[in-house]
PDB file of C-alpha atoms in Angstrom:
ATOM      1  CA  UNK A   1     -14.961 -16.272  27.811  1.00  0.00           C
ATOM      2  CA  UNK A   2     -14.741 -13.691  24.643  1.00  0.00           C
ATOM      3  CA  UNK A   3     -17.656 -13.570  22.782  1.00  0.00           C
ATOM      4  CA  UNK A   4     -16.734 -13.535  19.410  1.00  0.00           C
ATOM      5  CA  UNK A   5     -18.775 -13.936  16.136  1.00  0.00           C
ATOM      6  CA  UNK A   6     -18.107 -14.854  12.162  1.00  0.00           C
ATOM      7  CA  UNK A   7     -19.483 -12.626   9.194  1.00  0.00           C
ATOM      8  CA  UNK A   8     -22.529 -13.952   7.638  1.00  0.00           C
ATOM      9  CA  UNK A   9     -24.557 -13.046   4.332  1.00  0.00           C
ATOM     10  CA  UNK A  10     -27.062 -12.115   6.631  1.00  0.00           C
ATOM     11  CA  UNK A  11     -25.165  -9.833   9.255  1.00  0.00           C
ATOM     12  CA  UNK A  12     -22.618  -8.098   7.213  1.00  0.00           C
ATOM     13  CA  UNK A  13     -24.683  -5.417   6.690  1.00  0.00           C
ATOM     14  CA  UNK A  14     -25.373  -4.181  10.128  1.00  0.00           C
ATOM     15  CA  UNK A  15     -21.346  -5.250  11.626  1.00  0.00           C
ATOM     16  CA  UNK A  16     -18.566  -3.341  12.027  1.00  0.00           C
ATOM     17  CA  UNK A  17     -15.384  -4.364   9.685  1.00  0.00           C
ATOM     18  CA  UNK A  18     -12.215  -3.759  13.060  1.00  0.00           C
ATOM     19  CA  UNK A  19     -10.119  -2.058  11.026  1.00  0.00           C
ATOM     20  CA  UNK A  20     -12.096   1.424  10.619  1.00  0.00           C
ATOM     21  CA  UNK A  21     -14.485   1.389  13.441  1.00  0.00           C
ATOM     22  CA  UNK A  22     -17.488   4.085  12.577  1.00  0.00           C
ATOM     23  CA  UNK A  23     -20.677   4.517  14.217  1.00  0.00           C
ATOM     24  CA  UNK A  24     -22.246   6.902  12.104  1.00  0.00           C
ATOM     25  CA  UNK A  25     -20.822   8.984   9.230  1.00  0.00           C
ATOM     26  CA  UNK A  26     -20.165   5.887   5.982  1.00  0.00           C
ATOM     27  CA  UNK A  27     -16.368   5.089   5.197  1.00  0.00           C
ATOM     28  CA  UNK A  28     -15.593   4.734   1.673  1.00  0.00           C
ATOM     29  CA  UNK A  29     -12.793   1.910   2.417  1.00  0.00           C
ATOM     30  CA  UNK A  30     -15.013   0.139   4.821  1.00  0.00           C
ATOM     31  CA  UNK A  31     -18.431   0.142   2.326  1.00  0.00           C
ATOM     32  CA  UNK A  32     -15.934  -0.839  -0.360  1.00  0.00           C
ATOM     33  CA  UNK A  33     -14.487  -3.984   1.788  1.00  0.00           C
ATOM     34  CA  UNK A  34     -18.624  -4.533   2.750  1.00  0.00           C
ATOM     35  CA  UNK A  35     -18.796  -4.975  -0.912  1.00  0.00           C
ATOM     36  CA  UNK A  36     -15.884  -7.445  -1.589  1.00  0.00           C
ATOM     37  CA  UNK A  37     -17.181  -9.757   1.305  1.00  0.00           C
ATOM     38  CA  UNK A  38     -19.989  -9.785   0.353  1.00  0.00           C
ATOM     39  CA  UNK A  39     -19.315 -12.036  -2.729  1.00  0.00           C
ATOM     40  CA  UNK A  40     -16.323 -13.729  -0.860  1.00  0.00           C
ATOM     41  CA  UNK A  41     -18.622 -14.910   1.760  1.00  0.00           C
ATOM     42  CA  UNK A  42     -20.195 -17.367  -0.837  1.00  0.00           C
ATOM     43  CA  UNK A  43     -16.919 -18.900  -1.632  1.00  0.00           C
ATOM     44  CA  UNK A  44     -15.825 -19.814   2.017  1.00  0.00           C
ATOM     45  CA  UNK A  45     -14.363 -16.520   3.130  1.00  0.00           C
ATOM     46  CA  UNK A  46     -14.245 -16.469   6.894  1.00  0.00           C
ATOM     47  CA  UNK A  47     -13.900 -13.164   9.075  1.00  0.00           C
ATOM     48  CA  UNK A  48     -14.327 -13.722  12.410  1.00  0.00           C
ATOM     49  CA  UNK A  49     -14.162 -11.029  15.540  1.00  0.00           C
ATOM     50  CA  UNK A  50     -14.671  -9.737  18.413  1.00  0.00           C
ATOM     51  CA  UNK A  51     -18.119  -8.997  19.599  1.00  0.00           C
ATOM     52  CA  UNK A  52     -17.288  -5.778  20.835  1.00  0.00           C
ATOM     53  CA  UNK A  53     -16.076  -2.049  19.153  1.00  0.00           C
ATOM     54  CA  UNK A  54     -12.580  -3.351  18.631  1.00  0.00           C
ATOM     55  CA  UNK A  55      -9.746  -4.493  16.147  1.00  0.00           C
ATOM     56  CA  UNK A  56      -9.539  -8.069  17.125  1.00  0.00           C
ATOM     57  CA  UNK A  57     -10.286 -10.270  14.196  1.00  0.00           C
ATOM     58  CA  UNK A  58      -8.994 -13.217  11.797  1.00  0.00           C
ATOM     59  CA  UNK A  59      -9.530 -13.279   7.870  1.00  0.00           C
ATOM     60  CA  UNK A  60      -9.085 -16.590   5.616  1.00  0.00           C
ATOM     61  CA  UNK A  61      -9.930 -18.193   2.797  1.00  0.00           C
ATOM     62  CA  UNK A  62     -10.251 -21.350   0.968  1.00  0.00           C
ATOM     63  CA  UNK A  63      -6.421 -21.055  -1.013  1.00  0.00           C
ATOM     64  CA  UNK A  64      -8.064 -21.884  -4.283  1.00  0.00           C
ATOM     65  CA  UNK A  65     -10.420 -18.135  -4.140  1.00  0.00           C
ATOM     66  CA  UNK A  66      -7.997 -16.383  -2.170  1.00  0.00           C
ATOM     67  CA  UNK A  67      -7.503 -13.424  -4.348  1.00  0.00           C
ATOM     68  CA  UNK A  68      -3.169 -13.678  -4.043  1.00  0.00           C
ATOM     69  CA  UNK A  69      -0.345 -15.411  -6.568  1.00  0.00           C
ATOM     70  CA  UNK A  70      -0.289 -18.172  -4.314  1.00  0.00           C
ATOM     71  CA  UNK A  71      -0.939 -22.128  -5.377  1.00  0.00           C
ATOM     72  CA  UNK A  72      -1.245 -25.058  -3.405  1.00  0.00           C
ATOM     73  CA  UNK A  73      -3.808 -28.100  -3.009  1.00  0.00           C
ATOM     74  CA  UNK A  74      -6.234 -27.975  -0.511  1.00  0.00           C
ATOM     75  CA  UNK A  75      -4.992 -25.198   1.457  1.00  0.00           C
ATOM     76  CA  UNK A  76      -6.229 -22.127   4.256  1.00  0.00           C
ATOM     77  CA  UNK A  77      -4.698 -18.340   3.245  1.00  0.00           C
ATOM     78  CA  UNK A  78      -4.583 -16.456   6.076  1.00  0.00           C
ATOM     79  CA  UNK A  79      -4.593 -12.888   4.912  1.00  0.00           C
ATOM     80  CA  UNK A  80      -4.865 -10.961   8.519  1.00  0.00           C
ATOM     81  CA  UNK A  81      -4.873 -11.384  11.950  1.00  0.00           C
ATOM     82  CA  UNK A  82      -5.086  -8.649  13.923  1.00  0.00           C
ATOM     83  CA  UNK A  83      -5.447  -7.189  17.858  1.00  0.00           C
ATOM     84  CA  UNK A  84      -4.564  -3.773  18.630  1.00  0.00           C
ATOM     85  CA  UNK A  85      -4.700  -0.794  20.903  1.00  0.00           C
ATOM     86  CA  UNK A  86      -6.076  -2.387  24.658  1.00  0.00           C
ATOM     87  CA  UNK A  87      -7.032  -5.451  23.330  1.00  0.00           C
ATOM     88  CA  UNK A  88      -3.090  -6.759  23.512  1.00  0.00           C
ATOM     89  CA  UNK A  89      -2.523  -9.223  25.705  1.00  0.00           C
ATOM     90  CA  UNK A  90      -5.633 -10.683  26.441  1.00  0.00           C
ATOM     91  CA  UNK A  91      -5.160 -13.933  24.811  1.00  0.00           C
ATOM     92  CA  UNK A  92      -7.418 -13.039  21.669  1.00  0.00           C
ATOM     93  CA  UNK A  93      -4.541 -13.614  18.968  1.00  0.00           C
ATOM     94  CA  UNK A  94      -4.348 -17.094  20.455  1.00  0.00           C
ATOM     95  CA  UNK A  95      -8.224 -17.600  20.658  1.00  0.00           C
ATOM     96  CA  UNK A  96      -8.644 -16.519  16.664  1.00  0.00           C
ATOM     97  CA  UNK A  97      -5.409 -18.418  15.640  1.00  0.00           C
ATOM     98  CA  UNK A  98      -6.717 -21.657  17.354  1.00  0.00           C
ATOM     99  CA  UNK A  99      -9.787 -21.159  15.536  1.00  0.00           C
ATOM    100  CA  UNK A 100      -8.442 -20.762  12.249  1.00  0.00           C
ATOM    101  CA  UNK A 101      -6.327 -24.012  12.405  1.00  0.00           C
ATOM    102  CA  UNK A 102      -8.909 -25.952  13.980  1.00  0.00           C
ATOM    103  CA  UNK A 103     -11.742 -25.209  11.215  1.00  0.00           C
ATOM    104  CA  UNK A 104      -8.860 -25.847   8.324  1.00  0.00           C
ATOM    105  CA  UNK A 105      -8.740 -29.114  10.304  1.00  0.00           C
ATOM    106  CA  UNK A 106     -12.328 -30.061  10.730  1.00  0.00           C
ATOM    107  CA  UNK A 107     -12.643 -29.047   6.943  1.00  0.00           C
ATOM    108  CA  UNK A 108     -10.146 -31.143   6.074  1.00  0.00           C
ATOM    109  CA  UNK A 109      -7.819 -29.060   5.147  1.00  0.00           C
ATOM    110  CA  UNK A 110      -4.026 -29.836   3.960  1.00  0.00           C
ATOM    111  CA  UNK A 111      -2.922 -26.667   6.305  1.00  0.00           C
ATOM    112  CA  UNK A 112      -2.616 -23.108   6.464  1.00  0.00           C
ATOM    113  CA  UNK A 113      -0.218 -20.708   4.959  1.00  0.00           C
ATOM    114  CA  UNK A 114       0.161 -17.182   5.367  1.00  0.00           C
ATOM    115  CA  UNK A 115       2.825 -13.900   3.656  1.00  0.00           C
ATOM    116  CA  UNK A 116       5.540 -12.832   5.522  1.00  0.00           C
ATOM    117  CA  UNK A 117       8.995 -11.415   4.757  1.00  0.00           C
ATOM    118  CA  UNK A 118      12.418 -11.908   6.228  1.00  0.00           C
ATOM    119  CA  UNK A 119      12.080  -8.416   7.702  1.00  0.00           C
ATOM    120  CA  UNK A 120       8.373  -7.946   9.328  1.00  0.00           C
ATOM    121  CA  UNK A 121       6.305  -5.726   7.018  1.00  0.00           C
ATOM    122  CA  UNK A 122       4.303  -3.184   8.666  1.00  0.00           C
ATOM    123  CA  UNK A 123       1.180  -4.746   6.578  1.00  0.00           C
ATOM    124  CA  UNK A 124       1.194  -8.267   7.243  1.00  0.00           C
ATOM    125  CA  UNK A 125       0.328 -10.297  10.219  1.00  0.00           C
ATOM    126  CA  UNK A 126       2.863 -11.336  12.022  1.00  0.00           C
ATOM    127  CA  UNK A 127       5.128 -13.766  11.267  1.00  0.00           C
ATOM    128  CA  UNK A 128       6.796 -14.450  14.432  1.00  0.00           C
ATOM    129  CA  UNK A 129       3.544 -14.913  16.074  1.00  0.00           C
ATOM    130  CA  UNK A 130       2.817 -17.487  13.626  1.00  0.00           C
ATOM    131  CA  UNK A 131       5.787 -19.313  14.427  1.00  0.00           C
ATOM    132  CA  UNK A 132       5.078 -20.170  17.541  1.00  0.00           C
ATOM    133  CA  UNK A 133       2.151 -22.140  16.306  1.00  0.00           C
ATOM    134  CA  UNK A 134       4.269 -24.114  13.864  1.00  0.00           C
ATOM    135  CA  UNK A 135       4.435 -22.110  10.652  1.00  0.00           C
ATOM    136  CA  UNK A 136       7.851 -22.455   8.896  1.00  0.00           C
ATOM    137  CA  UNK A 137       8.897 -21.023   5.377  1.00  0.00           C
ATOM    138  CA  UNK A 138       8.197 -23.009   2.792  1.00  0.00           C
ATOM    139  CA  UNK A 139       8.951 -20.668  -0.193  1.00  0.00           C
ATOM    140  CA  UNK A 140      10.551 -17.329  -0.983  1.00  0.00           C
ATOM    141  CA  UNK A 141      11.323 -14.445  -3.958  1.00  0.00           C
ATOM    142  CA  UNK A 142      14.829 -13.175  -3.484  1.00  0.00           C
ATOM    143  CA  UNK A 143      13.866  -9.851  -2.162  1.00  0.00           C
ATOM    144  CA  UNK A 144      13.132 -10.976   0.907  1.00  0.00           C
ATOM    145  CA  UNK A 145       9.321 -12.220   0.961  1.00  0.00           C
ATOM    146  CA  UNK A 146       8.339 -15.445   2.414  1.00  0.00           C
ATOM    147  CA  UNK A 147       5.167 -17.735   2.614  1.00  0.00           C
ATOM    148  CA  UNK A 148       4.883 -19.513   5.774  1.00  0.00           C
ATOM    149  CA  UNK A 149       2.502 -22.050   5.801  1.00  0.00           C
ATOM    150  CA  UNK A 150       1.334 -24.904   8.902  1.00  0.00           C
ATOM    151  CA  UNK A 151       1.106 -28.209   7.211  1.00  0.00           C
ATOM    152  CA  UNK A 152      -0.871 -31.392   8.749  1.00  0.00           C
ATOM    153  CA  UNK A 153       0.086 -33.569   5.881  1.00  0.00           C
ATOM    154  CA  UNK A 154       3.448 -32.884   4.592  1.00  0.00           C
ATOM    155  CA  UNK A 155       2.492 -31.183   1.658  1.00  0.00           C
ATOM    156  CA  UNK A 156       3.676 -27.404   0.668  1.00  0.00           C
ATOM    157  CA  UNK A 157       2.060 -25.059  -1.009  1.00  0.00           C
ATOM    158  CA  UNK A 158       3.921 -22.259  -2.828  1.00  0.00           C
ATOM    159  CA  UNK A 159       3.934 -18.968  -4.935  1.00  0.00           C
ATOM    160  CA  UNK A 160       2.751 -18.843  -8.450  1.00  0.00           C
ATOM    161  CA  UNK A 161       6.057 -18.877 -10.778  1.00  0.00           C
ATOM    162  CA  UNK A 162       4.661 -15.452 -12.169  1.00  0.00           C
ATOM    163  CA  UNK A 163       4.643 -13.918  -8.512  1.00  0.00           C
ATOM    164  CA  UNK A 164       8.321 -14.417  -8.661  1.00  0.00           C
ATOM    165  CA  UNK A 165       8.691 -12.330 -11.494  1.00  0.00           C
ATOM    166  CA  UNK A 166       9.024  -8.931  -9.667  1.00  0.00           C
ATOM    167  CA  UNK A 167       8.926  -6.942 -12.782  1.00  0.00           C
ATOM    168  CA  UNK A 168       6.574  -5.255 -15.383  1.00  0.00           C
ATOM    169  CA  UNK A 169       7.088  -3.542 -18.427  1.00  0.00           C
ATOM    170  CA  UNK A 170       6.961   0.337 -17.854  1.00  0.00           C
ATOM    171  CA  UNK A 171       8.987   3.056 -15.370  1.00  0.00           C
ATOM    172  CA  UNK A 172       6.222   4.851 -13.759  1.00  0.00           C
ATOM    173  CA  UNK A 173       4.963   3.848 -10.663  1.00  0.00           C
ATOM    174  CA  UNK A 174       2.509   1.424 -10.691  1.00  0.00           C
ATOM    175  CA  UNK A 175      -0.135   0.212  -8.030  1.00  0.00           C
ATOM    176  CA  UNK A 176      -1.730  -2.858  -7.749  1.00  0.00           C
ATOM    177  CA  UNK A 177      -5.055  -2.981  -5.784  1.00  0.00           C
ATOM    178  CA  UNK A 178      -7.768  -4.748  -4.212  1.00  0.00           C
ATOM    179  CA  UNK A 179     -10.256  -3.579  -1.914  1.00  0.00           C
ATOM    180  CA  UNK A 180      -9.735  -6.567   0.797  1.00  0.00           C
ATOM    181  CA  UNK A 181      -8.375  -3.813   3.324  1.00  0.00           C
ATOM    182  CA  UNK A 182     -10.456  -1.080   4.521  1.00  0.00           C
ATOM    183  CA  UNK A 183      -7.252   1.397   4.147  1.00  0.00           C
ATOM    184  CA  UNK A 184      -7.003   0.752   0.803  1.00  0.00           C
ATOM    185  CA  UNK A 185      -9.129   3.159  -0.965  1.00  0.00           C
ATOM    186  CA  UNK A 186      -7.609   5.835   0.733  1.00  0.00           C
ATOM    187  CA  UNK A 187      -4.090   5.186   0.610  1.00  0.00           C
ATOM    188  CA  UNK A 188      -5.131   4.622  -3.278  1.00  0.00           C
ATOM    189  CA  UNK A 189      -6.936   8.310  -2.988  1.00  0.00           C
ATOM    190  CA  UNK A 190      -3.817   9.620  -1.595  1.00  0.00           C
ATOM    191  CA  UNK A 191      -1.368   8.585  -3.378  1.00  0.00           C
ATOM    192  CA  UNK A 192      -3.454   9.672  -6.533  1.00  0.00           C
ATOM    193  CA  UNK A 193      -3.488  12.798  -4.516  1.00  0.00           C
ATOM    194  CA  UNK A 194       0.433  13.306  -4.249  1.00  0.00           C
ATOM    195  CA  UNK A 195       1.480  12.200  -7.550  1.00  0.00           C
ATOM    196  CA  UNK A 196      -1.014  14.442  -9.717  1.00  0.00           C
ATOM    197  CA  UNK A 197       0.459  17.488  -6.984  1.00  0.00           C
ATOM    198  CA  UNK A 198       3.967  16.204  -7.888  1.00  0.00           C
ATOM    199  CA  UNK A 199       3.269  15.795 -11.744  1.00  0.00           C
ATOM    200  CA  UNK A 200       4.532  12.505 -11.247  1.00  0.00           C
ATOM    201  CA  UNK A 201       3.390   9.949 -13.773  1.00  0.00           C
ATOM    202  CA  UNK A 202       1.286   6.711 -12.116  1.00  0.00           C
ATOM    203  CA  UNK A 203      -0.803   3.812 -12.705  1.00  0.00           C
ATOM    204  CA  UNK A 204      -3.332   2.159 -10.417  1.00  0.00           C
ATOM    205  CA  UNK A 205      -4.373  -0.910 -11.428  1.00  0.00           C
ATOM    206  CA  UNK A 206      -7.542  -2.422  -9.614  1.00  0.00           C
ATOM    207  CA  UNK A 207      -7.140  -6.185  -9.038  1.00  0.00           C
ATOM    208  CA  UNK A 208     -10.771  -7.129  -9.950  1.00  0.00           C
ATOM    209  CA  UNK A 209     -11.132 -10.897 -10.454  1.00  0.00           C
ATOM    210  CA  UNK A 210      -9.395 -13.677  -8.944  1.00  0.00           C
ATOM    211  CA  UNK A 211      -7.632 -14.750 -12.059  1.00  0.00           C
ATOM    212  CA  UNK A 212      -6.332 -11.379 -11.696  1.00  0.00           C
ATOM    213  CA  UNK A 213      -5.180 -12.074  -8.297  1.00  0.00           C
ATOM    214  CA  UNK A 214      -3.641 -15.330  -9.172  1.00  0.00           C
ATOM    215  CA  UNK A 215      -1.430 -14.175 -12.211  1.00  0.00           C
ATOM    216  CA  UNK A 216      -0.185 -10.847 -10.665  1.00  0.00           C
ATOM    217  CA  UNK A 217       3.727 -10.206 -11.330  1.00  0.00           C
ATOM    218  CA  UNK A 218       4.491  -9.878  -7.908  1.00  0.00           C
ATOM    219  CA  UNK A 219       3.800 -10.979  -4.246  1.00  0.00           C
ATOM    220  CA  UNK A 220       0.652  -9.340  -3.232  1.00  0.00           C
ATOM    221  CA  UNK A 221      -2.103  -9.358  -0.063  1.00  0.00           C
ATOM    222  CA  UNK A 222      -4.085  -6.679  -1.108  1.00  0.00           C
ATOM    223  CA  UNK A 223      -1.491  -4.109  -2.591  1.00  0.00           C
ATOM    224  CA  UNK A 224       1.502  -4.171  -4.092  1.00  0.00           C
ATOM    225  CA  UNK A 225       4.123  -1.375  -5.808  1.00  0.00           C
ATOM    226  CA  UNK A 226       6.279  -0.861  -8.622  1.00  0.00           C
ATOM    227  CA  UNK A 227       8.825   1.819  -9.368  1.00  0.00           C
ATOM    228  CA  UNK A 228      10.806   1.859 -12.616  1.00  0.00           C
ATOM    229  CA  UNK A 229       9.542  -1.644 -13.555  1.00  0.00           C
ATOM    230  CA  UNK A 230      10.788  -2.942 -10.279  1.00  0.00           C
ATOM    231  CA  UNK A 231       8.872  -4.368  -7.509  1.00  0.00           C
ATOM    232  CA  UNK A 232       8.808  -2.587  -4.376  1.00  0.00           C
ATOM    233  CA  UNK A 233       6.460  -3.500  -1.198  1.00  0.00           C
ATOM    234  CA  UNK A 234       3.191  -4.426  -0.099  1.00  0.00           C
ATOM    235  CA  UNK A 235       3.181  -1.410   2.184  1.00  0.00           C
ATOM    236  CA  UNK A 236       0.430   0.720   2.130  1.00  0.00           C
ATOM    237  CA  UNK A 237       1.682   4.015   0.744  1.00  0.00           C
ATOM    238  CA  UNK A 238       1.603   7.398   3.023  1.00  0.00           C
ATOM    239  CA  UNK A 239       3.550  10.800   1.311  1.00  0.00           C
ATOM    240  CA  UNK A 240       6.798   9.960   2.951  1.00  0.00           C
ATOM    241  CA  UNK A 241       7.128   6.183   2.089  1.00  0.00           C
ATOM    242  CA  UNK A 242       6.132   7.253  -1.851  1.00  0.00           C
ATOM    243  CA  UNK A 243       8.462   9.553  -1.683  1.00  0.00           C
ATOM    244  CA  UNK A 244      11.310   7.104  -0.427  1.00  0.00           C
ATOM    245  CA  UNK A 245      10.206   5.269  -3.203  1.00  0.00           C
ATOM    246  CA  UNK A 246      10.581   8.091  -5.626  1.00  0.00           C
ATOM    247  CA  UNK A 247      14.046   8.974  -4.895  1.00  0.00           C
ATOM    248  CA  UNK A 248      15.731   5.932  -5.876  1.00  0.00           C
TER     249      UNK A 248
END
């Protein structure tokens, strides 16, 4: 059997985060995420993983502290679940999933919902996956995004009305952050990086409190983008995708 263990107050310190796997030298994105568990621990966060150097792990939270535009009674968000490289196909996506909808059970839990997209975004879980357990759509902005959720009761939660939105006041491109996901901080670096180069105006806005979270303009995970007052994707942003962005 996989050994795998949760996060604690008390361990968090000394474990490895799976996304950015470093043995010695600090990584800003991974200290930073360190930081934001550590006060989402107290409030039911759950990050469970492999006992091992690898990128196998689930993250969820109680709906009502999850830091996204979503709303619903009683709810799990799932904000990642993720196996890479040589750990595919071993059975551990199952194991974690299981686990996830059997602790939303035993906690009584209505169910579990997650953010997808009609298209599969390279930065979410995936939805197809999640299917196969039961998820089904159960709301949805007209560009495209989805929230898939598992209910054992019947009820559905939803996104905020605000998240449907999908504008803000302003042309230049705009960043909304939070420092849930390891790459973050450096995408955020970068992107700083490319648009001072480019003399292109920007904003990065650092979601910093949950009520933040919860009355953001837009559908959002841990990042989200705006170009000429438009929504554009949760994507994480390298040079080319900005500059896709920019050329529109």
């Amino acid at each position: 059997m996989p050994d795998f263990i949760n996060l604690t107050e008390e361990n968090l310190a000394n474990e490895h985060l799976c996304c950015i796997i470093r043995s010695r030298k600090p990584h800003p994105g991974v200290e930073a995420k360190r930081q934001w568990l550590s006060e989402r621990l107290k409030e039911g966060h759950v990050f469970r993983k492999l006992n091992e150097k690898a990128t196998v792990f689930i993250e969820y939270a109680p709906l009502e502290t999850a830091w996204v535009p979503v709303v619903g009674e009683n709810y799990v968000y799932l904000y990642c679940l993720w196996v890479n490289g040589g750990c595919k196909g071993k059975g551990y996506g199952r194991t974690l999933m299981e686990y996830c909808l059997a602790d939303a059970r035993a906690k009584g839990k209505s169910g579990v919902c997650m953010l997808g997209a009609q298209k599969q975004k390279a930065w979410l879980s995936d939805q197809g996956f999640a299917r196969r357990f039961g998820f089904e759509v159960v709301d949805r902005t007209e560009n495209g995004y989805e929230l898939l959720a598992l209910s054992f009761d019947g009820t559905k939660p939803g996104f905020a009305p605000n998240a449907k939105k999908q504008r803000i006041d302003g042309n230049e491109l705009t960043v909304y952050y939070d420092m849930q996901c390891p790459y973050v901080f450096q995408s955020v670096e970068r992107a700083k990086q490319c648009c001072e180069a480019s003399g292109i105006p920007a904003r990065f806005i650092q979601v910093d409190t949950l009520e933040k979270a919860k009355n953001l303009p837009c559908v959002f995970n841990n990042w989200a983008v705006f170009y000429k007052g438009r929504f554009e994707t949760v994507n994480l942003l390298d040079e080319a995708s900005l500059q896709r962005i920019l050329k529109k």
